[in-house]
Amino acid sequence: MFYRLSGVHHADYISDSRMFKVPADRNLAVFFLIIGVAAPFIIPSLYLNSYMLPWLIWTAAALGLNLVTGWAGQLHLGYAAVMAVGAYSAIHAAKFGVPWEFALIIGGLASSVIGSLFAFAALRVKGLYLALTTLAMQFVMDWVLTHSPAISGGSHASLQSPTLALLGQDITSDAGYYYVAFGWCVLVTIFMLNLKRTGLGRALVAVREKDFAAAILGVNSFYYKILAFATSSFIAGVSGALLVATFFFLAAPEQFSVNVSIQVLAMVIVGGLGSIIGSYFGVALILLVPGLVNGLVAAGSEAIGMQINVETLAHIPNAVYGALIVVILLIEPLGLGKLYGNIREYLMVWPFDQLRK
């Protein structure tokens, strides 16, 4: 039936607090879960490694940033710094013979410790002042990575990642790398979906809206800010470690520069603050669309016989890509997640909404 809410009744709080209140949402999630599991069998290896794998890892990272920015309302411009901490910590732990399962946890915990430093700044300042504080921490981390050979190998050096091994099995195939990224993204998504239903999620939203009002209601804003930064940093650390272990295969300071922090923040903003599905859309737009636009421009110029020099060809996709972001935010300032929500709400009552006209 088109009227997807027909026959859906919530007679108790347990039913009303389900992860998927509408059966169609659950069916859609199961469908995409099946597509994700079957992706290595239906998608060529080149596209699986070049598009799907980084999309999943960056989505998990964007969900972590959305936790502290979208849910807790704390502007974070140093997210790549905590990703770097997790990546380098996990690599060094693996080089010392620590199993990768524990190395990833070590990377996440190390990132949580560093991320908590941002939280202590959030206890004193907010808004743009907090953004500048986190940006300063990003620059500090950039300096440490480029001037500490014991950590990163030096300014223009890279740190080779050991072969990823989970549950005693070396992972060297493209499908194996993909399933690791897919499993981590699913875990983070399930965590975020459940966070919305818990007291922790409601407390973070209260802190975001007005921390003084939340304090009057008995919500300890200091505690929840620290918890949000620590949890978000743990997700960032593990995501950074998996990004190096499954995609880059080596860690370099340039991979976690301030530009990366701004890029991840753009993923969250374009997707929609506090939106889980929006994080998927935002990462796809920021990460995948430039390459697709570049291919379309090159193919279109060849089809019409137009000769475009290399420099112009390199700038046209960026211009189109930037204009696309502006148009999307003009149409819906709340991001792609809100656009999806508008379509979903319309389909819930279609075609019965025509009866009111």
Short mmCIF file of C-alpha atoms in Angstrom, two decimals:
data_model
loop_
_atom_site.label_atom_id
_atom_site.label_comp_id
_atom_site.label_asym_id
_atom_site.label_seq_id
_atom_site.Cartn_x
_atom_site.Cartn_y
_atom_site.Cartn_z
CA MET A 1 0.00 0.00 0.00
CA PHE A 2 1.14 3.53 -0.67
CA TYR A 3 -0.19 4.65 2.69
CA ARG A 4 2.71 3.21 4.66
CA LEU A 5 1.38 4.23 8.11
CA SER A 6 -1.84 2.29 7.64
CA GLY A 7 -2.15 -0.38 10.33
CA VAL A 8 0.86 0.89 12.32
CA HIS A 9 -0.20 1.38 15.95
CA HIS A 10 2.03 2.00 18.96
CA ALA A 11 0.24 0.83 22.08
CA ASP A 12 3.21 1.03 24.47
CA TYR A 13 6.51 2.85 24.91
CA ILE A 14 8.58 -0.13 23.73
CA SER A 15 6.75 -0.18 20.41
CA ASP A 16 7.01 3.58 20.07
CA SER A 17 10.77 3.52 20.68
CA ARG A 18 11.60 0.98 17.98
CA MET A 19 14.53 1.67 15.71
CA PHE A 20 12.25 1.60 12.67
CA LYS A 21 8.73 2.71 13.49
CA VAL A 22 7.54 2.40 9.90
CA PRO A 23 7.83 -1.06 8.29
CA ALA A 24 8.85 0.45 4.95
CA ASP A 25 11.91 2.03 6.60
CA ARG A 26 12.95 -1.34 8.00
CA ASN A 27 12.45 -3.02 4.63
CA LEU A 28 14.52 -0.32 2.92
CA ALA A 29 17.34 -0.77 5.46
CA VAL A 30 17.31 -4.55 4.95
CA PHE A 31 17.37 -4.07 1.18
CA PHE A 32 20.45 -1.84 1.28
CA LEU A 33 22.09 -4.17 3.79
CA ILE A 34 21.67 -7.04 1.33
CA ILE A 35 23.03 -4.86 -1.49
CA GLY A 36 26.04 -4.03 0.67
CA VAL A 37 26.75 -7.68 1.42
CA ALA A 38 26.42 -8.63 -2.25
CA ALA A 39 28.42 -5.65 -3.57
CA PRO A 40 31.70 -7.57 -4.15
CA PHE A 41 29.81 -9.99 -6.41
CA ILE A 42 28.03 -7.37 -8.53
CA ILE A 43 30.45 -4.41 -8.58
CA PRO A 44 33.81 -4.55 -10.41
CA SER A 45 36.86 -4.58 -8.18
CA LEU A 46 38.07 -1.20 -9.45
CA TYR A 47 34.87 0.59 -8.42
CA LEU A 48 34.65 -1.40 -5.20
CA ASN A 49 38.07 -0.19 -4.05
CA SER A 50 38.00 3.28 -5.54
CA TYR A 51 34.48 4.32 -4.59
CA MET A 52 32.60 1.99 -2.26
CA LEU A 53 35.37 1.27 0.26
CA PRO A 54 36.42 4.90 0.96
CA TRP A 55 32.76 5.96 0.93
CA LEU A 56 31.96 3.52 3.76
CA ILE A 57 34.96 4.49 5.89
CA TRP A 58 34.43 8.21 5.45
CA THR A 59 30.74 7.75 6.22
CA ALA A 60 31.65 6.13 9.53
CA ALA A 61 34.02 9.05 10.22
CA ALA A 62 31.33 11.59 9.27
CA LEU A 63 28.85 9.89 11.61
CA GLY A 64 31.38 10.29 14.41
CA LEU A 65 31.75 14.01 13.67
CA ASN A 66 27.97 14.30 13.42
CA LEU A 67 27.76 12.96 16.96
CA VAL A 68 29.72 15.87 18.40
CA THR A 69 28.60 18.54 15.92
CA GLY A 70 25.08 17.50 14.98
CA TRP A 71 23.92 16.02 18.28
CA ALA A 72 26.00 17.86 20.90
CA GLY A 73 26.26 21.10 18.91
CA GLN A 74 30.04 21.49 19.34
CA LEU A 75 31.80 22.85 16.23
CA HIS A 76 34.88 20.72 15.55
CA LEU A 77 37.59 21.78 13.07
CA GLY A 78 40.25 19.34 14.23
CA TYR A 79 38.63 16.04 13.35
CA ALA A 80 41.43 14.93 11.03
CA ALA A 81 43.87 15.33 13.93
CA VAL A 82 42.13 12.66 16.02
CA MET A 83 41.86 10.44 12.95
CA ALA A 84 45.64 10.75 12.58
CA VAL A 85 46.17 9.82 16.23
CA GLY A 86 44.14 6.64 15.76
CA ALA A 87 45.87 5.75 12.50
CA TYR A 88 49.43 6.18 13.77
CA SER A 89 48.68 4.57 17.14
CA ALA A 90 47.14 1.50 15.51
CA ILE A 91 50.02 1.14 13.02
CA HIS A 92 52.68 1.40 15.72
CA ALA A 93 50.78 -1.08 17.90
CA ALA A 94 50.52 -3.53 14.99
CA LYS A 95 54.24 -3.12 14.25
CA PHE A 96 54.99 -4.11 17.85
CA GLY A 97 53.10 -7.36 17.31
CA VAL A 98 49.76 -6.39 18.83
CA PRO A 99 46.88 -8.16 17.03
CA TRP A 100 44.95 -5.83 14.77
CA GLU A 101 41.76 -6.29 16.80
CA PHE A 102 43.48 -4.73 19.83
CA ALA A 103 45.50 -2.31 17.69
CA LEU A 104 42.28 -0.75 16.41
CA ILE A 105 40.97 -0.43 19.96
CA ILE A 106 44.27 1.14 21.03
CA GLY A 107 43.99 3.62 18.17
CA GLY A 108 40.44 4.50 19.17
CA LEU A 109 41.35 4.94 22.84
CA ALA A 110 44.36 7.09 21.99
CA SER A 111 42.12 9.29 19.87
CA SER A 112 39.63 9.50 22.73
CA VAL A 113 42.33 10.79 25.05
CA ILE A 114 43.39 13.48 22.58
CA GLY A 115 39.79 14.25 21.69
CA SER A 116 38.98 14.82 25.35
CA LEU A 117 41.42 17.74 25.25
CA PHE A 118 39.04 19.40 22.81
CA ALA A 119 36.25 18.77 25.29
CA PHE A 120 38.06 20.63 28.06
CA ALA A 121 38.20 23.61 25.71
CA ALA A 122 34.47 23.20 25.11
CA LEU A 123 33.89 23.60 28.86
CA ARG A 124 35.19 27.15 28.65
CA VAL A 125 34.29 28.43 25.19
CA LYS A 126 31.64 27.77 22.55
CA GLY A 127 30.71 28.65 19.00
CA LEU A 128 33.41 30.24 16.88
CA TYR A 129 35.79 30.36 19.83
CA LEU A 130 35.56 26.59 20.19
CA ALA A 131 36.07 26.23 16.43
CA LEU A 132 39.29 28.26 16.64
CA THR A 133 40.45 26.18 19.60
CA THR A 134 39.93 22.91 17.76
CA LEU A 135 41.56 24.41 14.67
CA ALA A 136 44.59 25.31 16.78
CA MET A 137 44.78 21.71 17.99
CA GLN A 138 44.73 20.59 14.35
CA PHE A 139 47.73 22.79 13.59
CA VAL A 140 49.53 21.46 16.66
CA MET A 141 48.96 17.90 15.48
CA ASP A 142 50.16 18.80 11.98
CA TRP A 143 53.37 20.17 13.48
CA VAL A 144 53.90 17.08 15.64
CA LEU A 145 53.46 14.73 12.69
CA THR A 146 55.83 16.65 10.44
CA HIS A 147 58.54 17.17 13.10
CA SER A 148 58.49 13.82 14.93
CA PRO A 149 60.33 11.15 12.91
CA ALA A 150 59.69 8.62 15.67
CA ILE A 151 55.93 8.95 15.06
CA SER A 152 55.49 9.64 11.37
CA GLY A 153 58.95 9.18 9.90
CA GLY A 154 59.48 12.87 9.24
CA SER A 155 58.13 15.75 7.17
CA HIS A 156 57.88 14.06 3.77
CA ALA A 157 58.04 10.45 4.93
CA SER A 158 55.31 7.85 5.21
CA LEU A 159 54.69 5.01 7.62
CA GLN A 160 53.97 1.66 6.01
CA SER A 161 50.98 -0.18 7.41
CA PRO A 162 51.40 -3.86 8.34
CA THR A 163 49.15 -6.37 6.63
CA LEU A 164 45.68 -6.26 8.14
CA ALA A 165 44.74 -9.46 9.94
CA LEU A 166 41.50 -10.12 11.80
CA LEU A 167 40.57 -13.28 13.71
CA GLY A 168 43.91 -14.79 12.77
CA GLN A 169 43.35 -14.41 9.02
CA ASP A 170 45.41 -12.08 6.80
CA ILE A 171 43.17 -9.85 4.74
CA THR A 172 44.70 -9.18 1.35
CA SER A 173 41.80 -9.40 -1.10
CA ASP A 174 39.72 -6.50 -2.34
CA ALA A 175 36.54 -8.12 -1.06
CA GLY A 176 38.12 -8.64 2.35
CA TYR A 177 39.05 -4.95 2.66
CA TYR A 178 35.56 -4.00 1.58
CA TYR A 179 33.84 -6.22 4.13
CA VAL A 180 36.00 -4.78 6.93
CA ALA A 181 34.97 -1.26 5.95
CA PHE A 182 31.36 -2.36 5.48
CA GLY A 183 31.23 -4.03 8.89
CA TRP A 184 32.66 -0.98 10.66
CA CYS A 185 30.24 1.38 8.89
CA VAL A 186 27.27 -0.83 9.82
CA LEU A 187 28.40 -0.94 13.47
CA VAL A 188 28.69 2.84 13.67
CA THR A 189 25.33 3.29 11.94
CA ILE A 190 23.58 0.92 14.36
CA PHE A 191 25.19 2.75 17.28
CA MET A 192 23.97 6.11 16.00
CA LEU A 193 20.46 4.79 15.31
CA ASN A 194 20.22 3.50 18.86
CA LEU A 195 21.73 6.67 20.28
CA LYS A 196 18.67 8.60 19.12
CA ARG A 197 16.44 6.42 21.32
CA THR A 198 18.46 6.66 24.53
CA GLY A 199 18.68 9.14 27.36
CA LEU A 200 22.23 9.93 26.23
CA GLY A 201 21.01 11.04 22.82
CA ARG A 202 18.27 13.21 24.34
CA ALA A 203 20.77 14.74 26.77
CA LEU A 204 23.13 15.62 23.90
CA VAL A 205 20.28 17.29 22.03
CA ALA A 206 19.39 19.26 25.17
CA VAL A 207 22.99 20.44 25.48
CA ARG A 208 22.98 21.41 21.81
CA GLU A 209 19.82 23.47 22.04
CA LYS A 210 20.71 25.36 25.24
CA ASP A 211 23.22 24.08 27.74
CA PHE A 212 22.00 26.43 30.50
CA ALA A 213 18.43 25.18 30.12
CA ALA A 214 19.73 21.61 30.10
CA ALA A 215 21.57 22.28 33.37
CA ILE A 216 18.33 23.53 34.93
CA LEU A 217 16.69 20.24 33.92
CA GLY A 218 19.47 18.30 35.64
CA VAL A 219 21.61 17.52 32.60
CA ASN A 220 25.32 17.86 33.36
CA SER A 221 26.44 19.63 30.18
CA PHE A 222 30.14 19.34 31.05
CA TYR A 223 29.92 15.57 31.40
CA TYR A 224 27.99 15.09 28.16
CA LYS A 225 30.30 17.37 26.19
CA ILE A 226 33.31 15.35 27.31
CA LEU A 227 31.47 12.11 26.55
CA ALA A 228 30.49 13.35 23.09
CA PHE A 229 34.04 14.38 22.21
CA ALA A 230 35.53 11.14 23.57
CA THR A 231 33.03 8.90 21.75
CA SER A 232 33.32 10.85 18.50
CA SER A 233 37.12 10.69 18.72
CA PHE A 234 37.04 6.93 19.26
CA ILE A 235 35.03 6.51 16.06
CA ALA A 236 37.44 8.86 14.28
CA GLY A 237 40.48 6.94 15.51
CA VAL A 238 39.23 3.56 14.36
CA SER A 239 38.06 5.04 11.05
CA GLY A 240 41.47 6.61 10.48
CA ALA A 241 43.23 3.34 11.27
CA LEU A 242 40.97 1.38 8.88
CA LEU A 243 41.42 4.02 6.20
CA VAL A 244 45.16 3.49 6.33
CA ALA A 245 44.99 -0.31 6.69
CA THR A 246 42.49 -0.95 3.87
CA PHE A 247 42.80 1.96 1.44
CA PHE A 248 46.01 4.01 1.69
CA PHE A 249 48.22 1.19 3.06
CA LEU A 250 50.53 3.84 4.49
CA ALA A 251 50.15 6.89 6.70
CA ALA A 252 51.46 10.33 5.78
CA PRO A 253 50.88 13.71 7.47
CA GLU A 254 49.26 15.09 4.30
CA GLN A 255 46.42 12.58 4.62
CA PHE A 256 45.23 14.20 7.87
CA SER A 257 45.79 17.89 7.24
CA VAL A 258 43.44 20.76 8.06
CA ASN A 259 41.92 20.45 4.57
CA VAL A 260 40.67 16.99 5.54
CA SER A 261 39.04 18.38 8.69
CA ILE A 262 37.20 20.98 6.63
CA GLN A 263 36.21 18.32 4.09
CA VAL A 264 34.69 16.05 6.74
CA LEU A 265 32.83 19.01 8.27
CA ALA A 266 31.49 19.83 4.79
CA MET A 267 30.26 16.23 4.48
CA VAL A 268 28.28 16.62 7.69
CA ILE A 269 26.86 20.05 6.86
CA VAL A 270 25.84 19.16 3.30
CA GLY A 271 24.33 15.89 4.50
CA GLY A 272 22.51 17.54 7.39
CA LEU A 273 23.41 18.07 11.04
CA GLY A 274 22.04 15.27 13.19
CA SER A 275 20.97 13.21 10.16
CA ILE A 276 22.27 9.65 9.81
CA ILE A 277 21.11 9.07 6.25
CA GLY A 278 22.31 12.59 5.47
CA SER A 279 25.87 11.59 6.40
CA TYR A 280 25.75 8.89 3.72
CA PHE A 281 24.52 11.40 1.15
CA GLY A 282 26.98 14.10 2.22
CA VAL A 283 29.99 11.82 1.97
CA ALA A 284 28.85 10.60 -1.44
CA LEU A 285 28.50 14.17 -2.68
CA ILE A 286 31.82 15.46 -1.33
CA LEU A 287 33.87 12.34 -2.00
CA LEU A 288 32.44 10.79 -5.16
CA VAL A 289 30.81 13.55 -7.19
CA PRO A 290 34.07 15.38 -8.17
CA GLY A 291 35.39 12.27 -9.90
CA LEU A 292 32.06 11.63 -11.61
CA VAL A 293 31.82 15.24 -12.80
CA ASN A 294 35.37 15.05 -14.09
CA GLY A 295 34.52 11.95 -16.11
CA LEU A 296 31.31 13.48 -17.47
CA VAL A 297 33.08 16.68 -18.53
CA ALA A 298 35.84 14.72 -20.27
CA ALA A 299 33.35 12.42 -22.01
CA GLY A 300 31.14 15.35 -23.04
CA SER A 301 34.04 17.31 -24.52
CA GLU A 302 35.08 14.29 -26.56
CA ALA A 303 31.52 13.64 -27.73
CA ILE A 304 31.08 17.15 -29.15
CA GLY A 305 34.64 17.32 -30.44
CA MET A 306 35.65 20.21 -28.20
CA GLN A 307 39.32 20.46 -27.32
CA ILE A 308 39.76 21.39 -23.65
CA ASN A 309 43.24 21.87 -22.26
CA VAL A 310 44.29 20.01 -19.16
CA GLU A 311 44.25 23.06 -16.88
CA THR A 312 40.69 24.02 -17.82
CA LEU A 313 39.56 20.42 -17.56
CA ALA A 314 40.93 20.32 -14.03
CA HIS A 315 39.00 23.44 -12.93
CA ILE A 316 35.61 22.87 -14.59
CA PRO A 317 34.65 19.89 -12.35
CA ASN A 318 35.54 21.90 -9.23
CA ALA A 319 33.37 24.80 -10.40
CA VAL A 320 30.44 22.50 -11.21
CA TYR A 321 30.91 20.62 -7.96
CA GLY A 322 30.99 23.82 -5.89
CA ALA A 323 27.93 25.20 -7.65
CA LEU A 324 26.10 21.93 -6.96
CA ILE A 325 26.77 22.27 -3.23
CA VAL A 326 25.53 25.88 -3.25
CA VAL A 327 22.35 24.93 -5.13
CA ILE A 328 21.60 22.06 -2.74
CA LEU A 329 22.01 24.26 0.34
CA LEU A 330 19.89 26.98 -1.26
CA ILE A 331 17.11 24.50 -1.97
CA GLU A 332 17.30 22.92 1.48
CA PRO A 333 19.58 24.59 4.08
CA LEU A 334 19.18 21.59 6.38
CA GLY A 335 21.00 19.36 3.91
CA LEU A 336 20.40 16.27 1.83
CA GLY A 337 19.04 14.35 4.81
CA LYS A 338 16.17 16.84 5.06
CA LEU A 339 15.49 16.51 1.34
CA TYR A 340 15.19 12.76 1.81
CA GLY A 341 12.90 13.37 4.80
CA ASN A 342 10.65 15.64 2.75
CA ILE A 343 10.30 13.00 0.02
CA ARG A 344 9.65 10.30 2.63
CA GLU A 345 6.93 12.32 4.34
CA TYR A 346 5.27 13.04 1.02
CA LEU A 347 5.22 9.36 0.07
CA MET A 348 3.65 8.49 3.40
CA VAL A 349 0.40 10.23 2.46
CA TRP A 350 0.50 9.95 -1.33
CA PRO A 351 -1.90 9.62 -3.14
CA PHE A 352 -4.37 10.45 -0.36
CA ASP A 353 -3.04 14.01 -0.09
CA GLN A 354 -4.77 14.68 -3.42
CA LEU A 355 -8.14 14.29 -1.72
CA ARG A 356 -7.61 17.50 0.25
CA LYS A 357 -7.23 19.57 -2.92
#
